[in-house]
Coordinates of N, CA, C and O in Angstrom, one line a residue:
M1 N 4.5 14.0 14.8 CA 5.2 13.1 14.0 C 6.7 13.4 14.1 O 7.2 14.4 13.7
A2 N 7.4 12.4 14.6 CA 8.8 12.5 14.8 C 9.6 11.8 13.7 O 10.0 10.6 13.8
H3 N 9.7 12.4 12.5 CA 10.3 11.8 11.4 C 11.7 12.4 11.1 O 12.2 12.2 10.0
D4 N 12.2 13.3 12.0 CA 13.4 14.0 11.7 C 14.6 13.1 11.3 O 15.3 13.4 10.4
F5 N 14.8 11.9 12.0 CA 15.8 11.0 11.8 C 15.8 10.5 10.3 O 16.7 10.6 9.6
K6 N 14.6 10.1 9.9 CA 14.4 9.6 8.5 C 14.6 10.7 7.5 O 15.2 10.5 6.5
N7 N 14.1 11.9 7.8 CA 14.2 13.0 6.9 C 15.6 13.4 6.7 O 16.1 13.8 5.6
Q8 N 16.5 13.3 7.8 CA 17.9 13.6 7.6 C 18.5 12.6 6.7 O 19.4 13.0 5.9
K9 N 18.1 11.4 6.8 CA 18.7 10.3 5.9 C 18.2 10.5 4.5 O 19.0 10.3 3.6
L10 N 17.0 11.0 4.3 CA 16.5 11.3 3.0 C 17.3 12.4 2.4 O 17.6 12.4 1.2
N11 N 17.6 13.4 3.2 CA 18.4 14.5 2.6 C 19.8 14.1 2.2 O 20.3 14.7 1.3
K12 N 20.3 13.1 2.9 CA 21.7 12.6 2.5 C 21.6 11.6 1.3 O 22.6 11.4 0.7
S13 N 20.5 11.0 1.1 CA 20.3 10.1 0.0 C 20.4 10.9 -1.4 O 19.8 12.0 -1.4
P14 N 21.0 10.3 -2.4 CA 21.1 11.1 -3.7 C 19.7 11.2 -4.3 O 19.5 12.1 -5.1
F15 N 18.8 10.3 -4.0 CA 17.4 10.3 -4.5 C 16.6 9.4 -3.7 O 17.1 8.7 -2.9
F16 N 15.2 9.5 -3.8 CA 14.3 8.7 -3.1 C 13.1 8.5 -4.0 O 12.8 9.3 -4.8
S17 N 12.3 7.5 -3.7 CA 11.0 7.3 -4.4 C 9.9 7.2 -3.3 O 10.2 7.0 -2.1
L18 N 8.7 7.5 -3.8 CA 7.6 7.6 -2.9 C 6.4 6.7 -3.5 O 6.3 6.5 -4.7
Q19 N 5.7 6.2 -2.5 CA 4.4 5.5 -2.9 C 3.3 6.1 -2.1 O 3.5 6.4 -0.9
C20 N 2.2 6.4 -2.8 CA 1.1 7.1 -2.1 C -0.2 6.3 -2.2 O -0.4 5.7 -3.3
D21 N -0.9 6.3 -1.1 CA -2.2 5.6 -1.2 C -3.2 6.4 -0.3 O -2.8 6.9 0.8
E22 N -4.4 6.5 -0.7 CA -5.4 7.1 0.1 C -6.6 6.1 0.3 O -6.9 5.4 -0.6
T23 N -7.1 6.1 1.5 CA -8.2 5.2 1.8 C -9.1 5.8 2.8 O -8.7 6.8 3.5
T24 N -10.3 5.4 2.9 CA -11.3 5.9 3.9 C -11.4 4.8 5.0 O -11.6 3.7 4.8
D25 N -11.1 5.3 6.3 CA -11.1 4.4 7.4 C -12.6 4.1 7.9 O -13.5 4.7 7.3
I26 N -12.7 3.3 8.9 CA -14.0 2.9 9.4 C -14.8 4.1 9.9 O -16.1 4.0 9.9
S27 N -14.2 5.1 10.3 CA -14.9 6.3 10.8 C -15.1 7.4 9.7 O -15.4 8.5 10.0
Q28 N -15.0 6.9 8.5 CA -15.2 7.8 7.3 C -14.2 8.9 7.1 O -14.5 9.9 6.4
N29 N -13.0 8.8 7.7 CA -12.0 9.8 7.5 C -11.1 9.3 6.4 O -10.7 8.1 6.3
S30 N -10.7 10.2 5.6 CA -9.8 9.9 4.5 C -8.3 10.0 5.0 O -7.9 11.0 5.5
Q31 N -7.6 8.8 4.9 CA -6.3 8.7 5.4 C -5.3 8.7 4.2 O -5.5 7.8 3.3
L32 N -4.3 9.5 4.2 CA -3.3 9.6 3.1 C -2.0 9.1 3.7 O -1.6 9.5 4.7
L33 N -1.4 8.1 3.0 CA -0.1 7.5 3.5 C 0.9 7.7 2.4 O 0.7 7.4 1.2
F34 N 2.1 8.1 2.8 CA 3.3 8.1 1.9 C 4.4 7.2 2.5 O 4.7 7.3 3.7
Y35 N 4.9 6.4 1.6 CA 5.9 5.4 1.9 C 7.1 5.8 1.1 O 7.0 6.3 0.0
C36 N 8.3 5.6 1.6 CA 9.5 6.0 0.9 C 10.5 4.9 0.8 O 10.6 4.0 1.7
K37 N 11.4 5.0 -0.2 CA 12.5 4.1 -0.4 C 13.7 5.0 -0.7 O 13.6 5.9 -1.6
F38 N 14.8 4.8 0.0 CA 16.0 5.7 -0.2 C 17.3 4.9 0.1 O 17.2 3.8 0.5
I39 N 18.4 5.6 -0.2 CA 19.7 4.9 0.1 C 20.3 5.5 1.3 O 20.3 6.7 1.5
D40 N 20.7 4.6 2.2 CA 21.4 5.0 3.5 C 22.6 4.1 3.7 O 22.4 2.8 3.7
D41 N 23.7 4.6 3.7 CA 25.0 3.9 3.9 C 25.1 2.8 2.9 O 25.3 1.6 3.2
K42 N 24.8 3.2 1.6 CA 25.0 2.3 0.4 C 24.0 1.1 0.4 O 24.2 0.1 -0.3
K43 N 22.9 1.2 1.2 CA 21.9 0.2 1.3 C 20.5 0.8 1.0 O 20.3 2.0 1.5
F44 N 19.6 0.1 0.4 CA 18.3 0.6 0.2 C 17.5 0.4 1.5 O 17.6 -0.6 2.2
K45 N 16.8 1.5 2.0 CA 16.0 1.5 3.2 C 14.6 1.9 2.7 O 14.4 2.6 1.8
E46 N 13.6 1.5 3.5 CA 12.3 1.9 3.1 C 11.4 1.9 4.4 O 11.8 1.3 5.4
G47 N 10.3 2.6 4.3 CA 9.4 2.7 5.5 C 8.4 3.8 5.3 O 8.4 4.5 4.2
I48 N 7.5 3.9 6.2 CA 6.5 5.0 6.1 C 7.1 6.3 6.3 O 7.8 6.6 7.3
L49 N 6.9 7.2 5.4 CA 7.4 8.6 5.5 C 6.5 9.4 6.4 O 6.9 10.0 7.4
F50 N 5.2 9.4 6.1 CA 4.2 10.1 6.9 C 2.8 9.7 6.5 O 2.6 9.2 5.4
S51 N 1.8 10.0 7.4 CA 0.4 9.8 7.1 C -0.3 11.1 7.5 O 0.1 11.7 8.5
Q52 N -1.4 11.4 6.9 CA -2.2 12.5 7.3 C -3.6 12.3 6.9 O -3.9 11.7 5.8
T53 N -4.5 12.8 7.7 CA -5.9 12.8 7.4 C -6.2 14.0 6.4 O -5.8 15.1 6.6
L54 N -7.0 13.7 5.3 CA -7.4 14.7 4.4 C -8.7 15.2 5.0 O -9.7 14.5 5.2
K55 N -8.8 16.5 5.3 CA -9.9 17.1 6.0 C -11.2 17.2 5.2 O -12.3 17.0 5.7
T56 N -11.1 17.5 3.9 CA -12.3 17.7 3.1 C -12.3 16.8 1.9 O -12.5 15.6 2.1
T57 N -11.9 17.3 0.8 CA -11.9 16.5 -0.4 C -10.6 15.7 -0.6 O -9.6 16.0 0.0
T58 N -10.7 14.7 -1.5 CA -9.5 13.9 -1.8 C -9.1 14.0 -3.3 O -8.7 13.0 -3.9
K59 N -9.2 15.2 -3.8 CA -8.8 15.5 -5.1 C -7.3 15.5 -5.3 O -6.5 15.6 -4.3
A60 N -6.8 15.4 -6.5 CA -5.4 15.4 -6.8 C -4.7 16.6 -6.2 O -3.6 16.5 -5.6
V61 N -5.3 17.8 -6.3 CA -4.7 19.0 -5.7 C -4.6 18.9 -4.2 O -3.6 19.4 -3.6
D62 N -5.5 18.2 -3.5 CA -5.4 18.0 -2.1 C -4.2 17.1 -1.7 O -3.4 17.4 -0.8
V63 N -4.0 16.0 -2.5 CA -2.9 15.1 -2.2 C -1.6 15.8 -2.5 O -0.7 15.7 -1.7
F64 N -1.6 16.5 -3.6 CA -0.4 17.2 -4.0 C 0.0 18.2 -2.9 O 1.2 18.4 -2.6
S65 N -1.0 19.0 -2.5 CA -0.7 20.0 -1.5 C -0.1 19.4 -0.2 O 0.8 20.0 0.4
V66 N -0.6 18.3 0.3 CA -0.1 17.6 1.5 C 1.3 17.2 1.3 O 2.2 17.5 2.1
L67 N 1.6 16.6 0.1 CA 3.0 16.2 -0.2 C 3.9 17.4 -0.3 O 5.0 17.4 0.3
S68 N 3.5 18.4 -1.0 CA 4.3 19.6 -1.2 C 4.7 20.2 0.1 O 5.8 20.6 0.3
D69 N 3.6 20.4 0.9 CA 3.8 21.0 2.2 C 4.8 20.2 3.1 O 5.7 20.8 3.8
F70 N 4.7 18.9 3.0 CA 5.6 18.0 3.8 C 7.1 18.2 3.3 O 8.0 18.3 4.1
L71 N 7.3 18.1 2.0 CA 8.6 18.3 1.4 C 9.2 19.6 1.8 O 10.4 19.7 2.2
I72 N 8.4 20.7 1.6 CA 9.0 22.0 2.0 C 9.3 22.1 3.4 O 10.4 22.6 3.8
S73 N 8.4 21.7 4.3 CA 8.6 21.8 5.7 C 9.8 21.0 6.2 O 10.3 21.2 7.3
N74 N 10.2 20.0 5.5 CA 11.3 19.1 5.9 C 12.5 19.3 5.0 O 13.5 18.5 5.0
S75 N 12.5 20.4 4.2 CA 13.7 20.7 3.3 C 14.1 19.6 2.4 O 15.3 19.3 2.2
L76 N 13.1 18.9 1.9 CA 13.3 17.8 0.9 C 13.0 18.3 -0.5 O 11.9 18.6 -0.8
P77 N 14.0 18.4 -1.3 CA 13.8 19.0 -2.7 C 13.1 18.0 -3.6 O 13.3 16.8 -3.6
W78 N 12.3 18.6 -4.4 CA 11.5 17.8 -5.5 C 12.5 17.1 -6.4 O 12.2 16.0 -6.9
E79 N 13.7 17.7 -6.6 CA 14.6 17.1 -7.6 C 15.1 15.7 -7.1 O 15.6 14.9 -8.0
K80 N 15.1 15.4 -5.8 CA 15.5 14.1 -5.4 C 14.5 13.0 -5.5 O 14.8 11.9 -5.4
V81 N 13.2 13.4 -5.8 CA 12.1 12.4 -5.9 C 12.2 11.9 -7.4 O 12.1 12.7 -8.3
I82 N 12.5 10.6 -7.5 CA 12.7 10.0 -8.9 C 11.5 9.2 -9.3 O 11.4 9.0 -10.5
D83 N 10.7 8.8 -8.4 CA 9.5 7.9 -8.8 C 8.4 8.1 -7.8 O 8.7 8.2 -6.6
I84 N 7.2 8.1 -8.3 CA 6.0 8.1 -7.4 C 5.1 7.0 -7.9 O 4.7 7.0 -9.1
C85 N 4.8 6.1 -7.0 CA 3.9 5.0 -7.3 C 2.5 5.3 -6.7 O 2.4 5.7 -5.6
T86 N 1.5 5.1 -7.5 CA 0.1 5.3 -7.0 C -0.8 4.2 -7.4 O -0.4 3.2 -8.1
D87 N -2.1 4.3 -7.1 CA -3.0 3.2 -7.3 C -3.6 3.2 -8.8 O -4.3 2.4 -9.2
G88 N -3.3 4.2 -9.5 CA -3.7 4.3 -10.9 C -5.1 5.0 -11.0 O -5.7 5.0 -12.2
A89 N -5.7 5.5 -10.0 CA -7.0 6.1 -10.0 C -6.9 7.4 -10.9 O -5.8 8.0 -11.0
Q90 N -8.0 7.8 -11.5 CA -8.0 9.0 -12.4 C -7.5 10.2 -11.7 O -6.8 11.0 -12.3
A91 N -7.9 10.4 -10.4 CA -7.4 11.6 -9.7 C -5.9 11.6 -9.5 O -5.3 12.7 -9.4
M92 N -5.3 10.4 -9.5 CA -3.9 10.3 -9.4 C -3.1 10.5 -10.8 O -2.1 11.1 -10.8
T93 N -3.7 9.9 -11.8 CA -3.0 9.8 -13.1 C -3.5 10.7 -14.2 O -2.9 10.7 -15.2
G94 N -4.5 11.4 -13.9 CA -5.1 12.3 -15.0 C -4.1 13.1 -15.6 O -3.3 13.8 -15.0
C95 N -4.1 13.2 -17.0 CA -3.0 13.8 -17.7 C -3.1 15.4 -17.7 O -2.1 16.0 -18.0
K96 N -4.3 15.9 -17.3 CA -4.4 17.4 -17.3 C -4.3 18.0 -15.9 O -3.6 19.0 -15.7
N97 N -5.0 17.3 -14.9 CA -4.9 17.9 -13.6 C -4.8 16.8 -12.5 O -5.2 17.0 -11.4
G98 N -4.3 15.7 -12.9 CA -4.1 14.6 -11.9 C -2.9 14.9 -11.0 O -2.0 15.7 -11.3
F99 N -2.8 14.1 -9.9 CA -1.7 14.3 -9.0 C -0.3 14.2 -9.7 O 0.6 15.0 -9.4
I100 N -0.1 13.2 -10.5 CA 1.1 12.9 -11.2 C 1.5 14.2 -12.1 O 2.6 14.6 -12.1
Q101 N 0.5 14.7 -12.8 CA 0.8 15.9 -13.6 C 1.2 17.1 -12.7 O 2.1 17.8 -13.1
L102 N 0.6 17.3 -11.6 CA 1.0 18.3 -10.7 C 2.4 18.1 -10.2 O 3.2 19.1 -10.1
V103 N 2.8 16.9 -9.9 CA 4.1 16.5 -9.4 C 5.1 16.8 -10.5 O 6.2 17.4 -10.3
K104 N 4.8 16.4 -11.8 CA 5.7 16.6 -12.9 C 5.9 18.1 -13.2 O 6.9 18.5 -13.8
E105 N 5.0 19.0 -12.8 CA 5.3 20.4 -12.9 C 6.4 20.8 -12.0 O 7.1 21.8 -12.3
K106 N 6.6 20.2 -10.9 CA 7.7 20.4 -9.9 C 8.9 19.8 -10.4 O 10.0 20.3 -10.2
N107 N 8.8 18.5 -10.9 CA 10.0 17.8 -11.3 C 9.6 17.0 -12.6 O 9.1 15.9 -12.4
P108 N 9.9 17.5 -13.8 CA 9.5 16.8 -15.0 C 10.2 15.4 -15.2 O 9.7 14.6 -16.0
N109 N 11.2 15.2 -14.5 CA 12.0 13.9 -14.6 C 11.4 12.8 -13.8 O 11.9 11.6 -13.9
I110 N 10.4 13.0 -13.0 CA 9.9 12.0 -12.1 C 9.2 10.9 -13.0 O 8.5 11.2 -13.9
I111 N 9.4 9.7 -12.6 CA 8.8 8.5 -13.3 C 7.6 8.2 -12.4 O 7.6 8.2 -11.2
S112 N 6.4 7.9 -13.1 CA 5.3 7.5 -12.3 C 5.0 6.0 -12.6 O 5.2 5.5 -13.7
S113 N 4.6 5.3 -11.6 CA 4.3 3.9 -11.8 C 3.0 3.5 -11.1 O 2.5 4.2 -10.2
H114 N 2.4 2.4 -11.5 CA 1.2 1.9 -11.0 C 1.5 0.7 -10.0 O 2.1 -0.2 -10.4
C115 N 0.9 0.8 -8.8 CA 1.2 -0.2 -7.8 C 0.8 -1.6 -8.2 O -0.3 -1.8 -8.7
I116 N 1.7 -2.6 -8.0 CA 1.5 -3.9 -8.4 C 0.4 -4.6 -7.6 O -0.4 -5.4 -8.2
I117 N 0.2 -4.2 -6.4 CA -0.9 -4.8 -5.6 C -2.2 -4.4 -6.1 O -3.2 -5.2 -6.2
H118 N -2.4 -3.1 -6.6 CA -3.6 -2.7 -7.2 C -3.9 -3.4 -8.5 O -5.0 -3.7 -8.8
R119 N -2.8 -3.6 -9.2 CA -3.0 -4.4 -10.5 C -3.5 -5.8 -10.2 O -4.3 -6.3 -11.0
Q120 N -2.9 -6.4 -9.2 CA -3.4 -7.8 -8.9 C -4.9 -7.8 -8.5 O -5.6 -8.6 -8.9
A121 N -5.3 -6.8 -7.7 CA -6.7 -6.7 -7.3 C -7.6 -6.5 -8.5 O -8.6 -7.1 -8.6
L122 N -7.1 -5.7 -9.5 CA -7.9 -5.5 -10.7 C -8.0 -6.8 -11.5 O -9.0 -7.1 -12.1
A123 N -6.9 -7.5 -11.6 CA -6.8 -8.8 -12.4 C -7.8 -9.8 -11.8 O -8.4 -10.6 -12.5
C124 N -7.9 -9.8 -10.4 CA -8.8 -10.8 -9.8 C -10.3 -10.5 -10.1 O -11.1 -11.4 -10.0
K125 N -10.6 -9.3 -10.5 CA -12.0 -9.0 -10.8 C -12.4 -9.5 -12.1 O -13.6 -9.6 -12.4
T126 N -11.4 -9.9 -13.0 CA -11.8 -10.4 -14.3 C -11.3 -11.9 -14.5 O -11.0 -12.3 -15.6
L127 N -11.3 -12.7 -13.4 CA -10.9 -14.1 -13.6 C -11.9 -14.9 -14.4 O -13.1 -14.6 -14.3
P128 N -11.4 -15.9 -15.1 CA -12.3 -16.8 -15.8 C -13.2 -17.5 -14.7 O -12.8 -17.7 -13.6
E129 N -14.4 -17.9 -15.1 CA -15.3 -18.5 -14.2 C -14.8 -19.7 -13.5 O -15.0 -19.9 -12.3
S130 N -14.0 -20.5 -14.1 CA -13.4 -21.7 -13.5 C -12.5 -21.3 -12.3 O -12.5 -22.0 -11.3
L131 N -11.7 -20.3 -12.5 CA -10.8 -19.8 -11.4 C -11.6 -19.0 -10.4 O -11.3 -19.1 -9.2
N132 N -12.5 -18.3 -10.8 CA -13.3 -17.4 -9.9 C -14.1 -18.3 -8.9 O -14.3 -18.0 -7.8
S133 N -14.6 -19.4 -9.4 CA -15.4 -20.3 -8.5 C -14.5 -20.9 -7.4 O -14.9 -21.0 -6.3
V134 N -13.2 -21.2 -7.8 CA -12.3 -21.7 -6.8 C -11.9 -20.6 -5.8 O -11.9 -20.8 -4.6
L135 N -11.7 -19.4 -6.3 CA -11.5 -18.2 -5.4 C -12.6 -18.0 -4.4 O -12.4 -17.8 -3.2
N136 N -13.8 -18.0 -5.0 CA -15.0 -17.7 -4.1 C -15.2 -18.8 -3.1 O -15.6 -18.5 -1.9
L137 N -14.9 -20.1 -3.4 CA -15.0 -21.2 -2.5 C -14.0 -21.0 -1.4 O -14.3 -21.2 -0.2
A138 N -12.8 -20.6 -1.7 CA -11.7 -20.4 -0.7 C -12.1 -19.3 0.2 O -11.9 -19.4 1.4
I139 N -12.6 -18.2 -0.3 CA -13.1 -17.1 0.5 C -14.2 -17.5 1.4 O -14.2 -17.1 2.6
K140 N -15.1 -18.3 1.0 CA -16.2 -18.8 1.8 C -15.7 -19.6 2.9 O -16.1 -19.5 4.1
I141 N -14.7 -20.5 2.7 CA -14.1 -21.4 3.7 C -13.4 -20.5 4.7 O -13.5 -20.7 5.9
F142 N -12.6 -19.6 4.2 CA -11.8 -18.7 5.1 C -12.7 -17.9 6.0 O -12.5 -17.8 7.2
N143 N -13.7 -17.3 5.4 CA -14.7 -16.5 6.2 C -15.4 -17.3 7.2 O -15.7 -16.8 8.3
C144 N -15.7 -18.6 6.9 CA -16.4 -19.5 7.9 C -15.5 -19.7 9.1 O -15.9 -19.7 10.2
V145 N -14.2 -20.1 8.8 CA -13.3 -20.3 9.8 C -13.1 -19.1 10.7 O -13.0 -19.2 11.9
K146 N -13.0 -17.9 10.1 CA -12.7 -16.7 10.8 C -14.0 -16.0 11.4 O -13.9 -15.1 12.1
S147 N -15.1 -16.6 11.1 CA -16.4 -16.0 11.6 C -16.6 -16.0 13.1 O -17.3 -15.2 13.6
N148 N -16.0 -16.9 13.8 CA -16.0 -16.9 15.3 C -14.8 -17.5 15.9 O -14.0 -18.2 15.2
A149 N -14.6 -17.2 17.1 CA -13.4 -17.6 17.8 C -13.2 -19.1 17.9 O -12.1 -19.6 17.8
L150 N -14.3 -19.8 18.2 CA -14.2 -21.3 18.3 C -13.7 -21.9 17.0 O -12.8 -22.8 17.0
N151 N -14.3 -21.5 15.9 CA -13.9 -22.0 14.6 C -12.4 -21.8 14.3 O -11.6 -22.6 13.8
T152 N -11.9 -20.6 14.7 CA -10.5 -20.2 14.6 C -9.6 -21.1 15.4 O -8.6 -21.6 15.0
R153 N -10.0 -21.4 16.7 CA -9.2 -22.2 17.6 C -9.2 -23.7 17.1 O -8.2 -24.3 17.1
I154 N -10.3 -24.2 16.6 CA -10.4 -25.6 16.1 C -9.5 -25.7 14.8 O -8.8 -26.7 14.7
F155 N -9.6 -24.7 14.0 CA -8.7 -24.7 12.8 C -7.2 -24.7 13.2 O -6.4 -25.4 12.6
N156 N -6.9 -23.9 14.2 CA -5.5 -23.9 14.7 C -5.0 -25.2 15.1 O -3.9 -25.7 14.8
V157 N -5.9 -25.9 15.9 CA -5.5 -27.3 16.4 C -5.4 -28.2 15.2 O -4.4 -29.0 15.2
L158 N -6.3 -28.2 14.3 CA -6.2 -29.0 13.1 C -4.8 -28.8 12.3 O -4.2 -29.7 12.0
C159 N -4.5 -27.5 12.1 CA -3.2 -27.2 11.4 C -2.0 -27.7 12.2 O -1.1 -28.2 11.6
N160 N -2.1 -27.6 13.6 CA -1.0 -28.1 14.4 C -0.8 -29.6 14.3 O 0.3 -30.1 14.1
E161 N -2.0 -30.3 14.3 CA -2.0 -31.8 14.2 C -1.4 -32.2 12.8 O -0.8 -33.2 12.7
L162 N -1.7 -31.4 11.8 CA -1.3 -31.8 10.4 C 0.1 -31.2 10.1 O 0.6 -31.4 9.0
Q163 N 0.7 -30.6 11.1 CA 2.1 -30.0 11.0 C 2.1 -29.0 9.8 O 3.1 -29.0 9.1
S164 N 1.1 -28.2 9.7 CA 1.0 -27.3 8.6 C 2.0 -26.1 8.8 O 2.4 -25.8 10.0
D165 N 2.5 -25.5 7.7 CA 3.4 -24.4 7.9 C 2.7 -23.2 8.5 O 3.4 -22.3 9.0
H166 N 1.4 -23.1 8.4 CA 0.7 -21.9 8.9 C -0.5 -22.4 9.8 O -1.1 -23.4 9.5
Q167 N -0.7 -21.6 10.8 CA -1.8 -21.9 11.7 C -2.9 -20.9 11.7 O -3.9 -21.0 12.4
T168 N -2.7 -19.8 11.0 CA -3.7 -18.7 10.9 C -4.1 -18.5 9.5 O -3.3 -18.7 8.6
L169 N -5.2 -17.9 9.3 CA -5.7 -17.6 8.0 C -5.7 -16.1 7.8 O -5.9 -15.3 8.8
I170 N -5.6 -15.7 6.6 CA -5.6 -14.2 6.2 C -7.1 -14.0 5.9 O -7.6 -14.5 5.0
Y171 N -7.7 -13.1 6.7 CA -9.1 -12.8 6.5 C -9.3 -11.9 5.2 O -8.7 -10.9 5.0
H172 N -10.2 -12.4 4.3 CA -10.4 -11.8 3.1 C -11.3 -10.5 3.2 O -12.3 -10.6 3.9
T173 N -10.9 -9.4 2.6 CA -11.7 -8.2 2.5 C -11.5 -7.7 1.1 O -10.6 -8.1 0.4
E174 N -12.3 -6.7 0.7 CA -12.2 -6.1 -0.6 C -11.1 -5.0 -0.5 O -10.9 -4.3 -1.5
V175 N -10.5 -4.7 0.6 CA -9.4 -3.7 0.7 C -8.3 -4.2 -0.2 O -7.8 -5.3 0.0
S176 N -7.8 -3.4 -1.1 CA -6.9 -3.8 -2.1 C -5.6 -4.4 -1.5 O -5.0 -5.3 -2.1
W177 N -5.1 -3.8 -0.4 CA -3.8 -4.3 0.0 C -3.9 -5.5 0.9 O -2.9 -6.1 1.3
L178 N -5.1 -6.0 1.2 CA -5.3 -7.3 1.8 C -5.7 -8.2 0.7 O -6.9 -8.5 0.6
S179 N -4.8 -8.7 -0.1 CA -5.1 -9.2 -1.4 C -5.6 -10.7 -1.3 O -5.2 -11.5 -0.4
K180 N -6.4 -11.0 -2.3 CA -6.9 -12.4 -2.5 C -5.7 -13.3 -2.8 O -5.7 -14.5 -2.4
G181 N -4.7 -12.7 -3.5 CA -3.5 -13.5 -3.8 C -2.8 -14.0 -2.6 O -2.4 -15.2 -2.6
N182 N -2.7 -13.2 -1.6 CA -2.0 -13.7 -0.3 C -2.8 -14.8 0.3 O -2.3 -15.8 0.8
M183 N -4.1 -14.7 0.3 CA -5.0 -15.7 0.9 C -4.8 -17.0 0.1 O -4.7 -18.1 0.7
L184 N -4.9 -17.0 -1.2 CA -4.7 -18.2 -2.0 C -3.3 -18.8 -1.9 O -3.2 -20.0 -1.8
D185 N -2.3 -17.9 -1.8 CA -1.0 -18.4 -1.5 C -0.9 -19.2 -0.2 O -0.2 -20.2 -0.2
R186 N -1.6 -18.7 0.8 CA -1.6 -19.4 2.1 C -2.2 -20.8 1.9 O -1.8 -21.8 2.5
I187 N -3.3 -20.9 1.2 CA -4.0 -22.2 0.9 C -3.0 -23.1 0.2 O -2.8 -24.3 0.6
Y188 N -2.3 -22.6 -0.8 CA -1.4 -23.4 -1.6 C -0.2 -23.9 -0.7 O 0.2 -25.1 -0.8
Q189 N 0.3 -23.1 0.2 CA 1.4 -23.5 1.0 C 1.0 -24.5 2.1 O 1.9 -25.2 2.6
S190 N -0.2 -24.5 2.5 CA -0.7 -25.4 3.6 C -0.9 -26.8 3.3 O -0.7 -27.4 2.3

């Protein structure tokens, strides 16, 4: 991992914020990702700080340990971390032994926030039936178009002929960061 350039800029920034997410990939490995936002030359900059595979469990203490080790090994002080955004899972936000509580033991001034994308995914699970039926129909249509290469190419030609703003569809999955909202927005824009 060659993050020295970004870490030097983080050290020069008066403060920075982090966003953390953990997911299990197709090979059943737990992937932990940290994203950062910081000030560089009086401008906000952002990007992936680091990612790491969690070898065993995905408990709060495991996530905390990975972050703490990274900060220490890159001489990044906890005092500069002003916000940590997570998905709101119990392991992350638990008030006694959650990730946020462990972080606040290092820096009690850190603000914790709940990721807006995860909130949107949760809101979609409780839509009224009238809206849910529209969403499910849109998902069915999108999945049909994306189910094979021929359907995708025909759809592309149709969009070109209609001079649509978009020629590709966002494939719907239950993965929270590939949101249903993005898919519906694409329908609305087309």
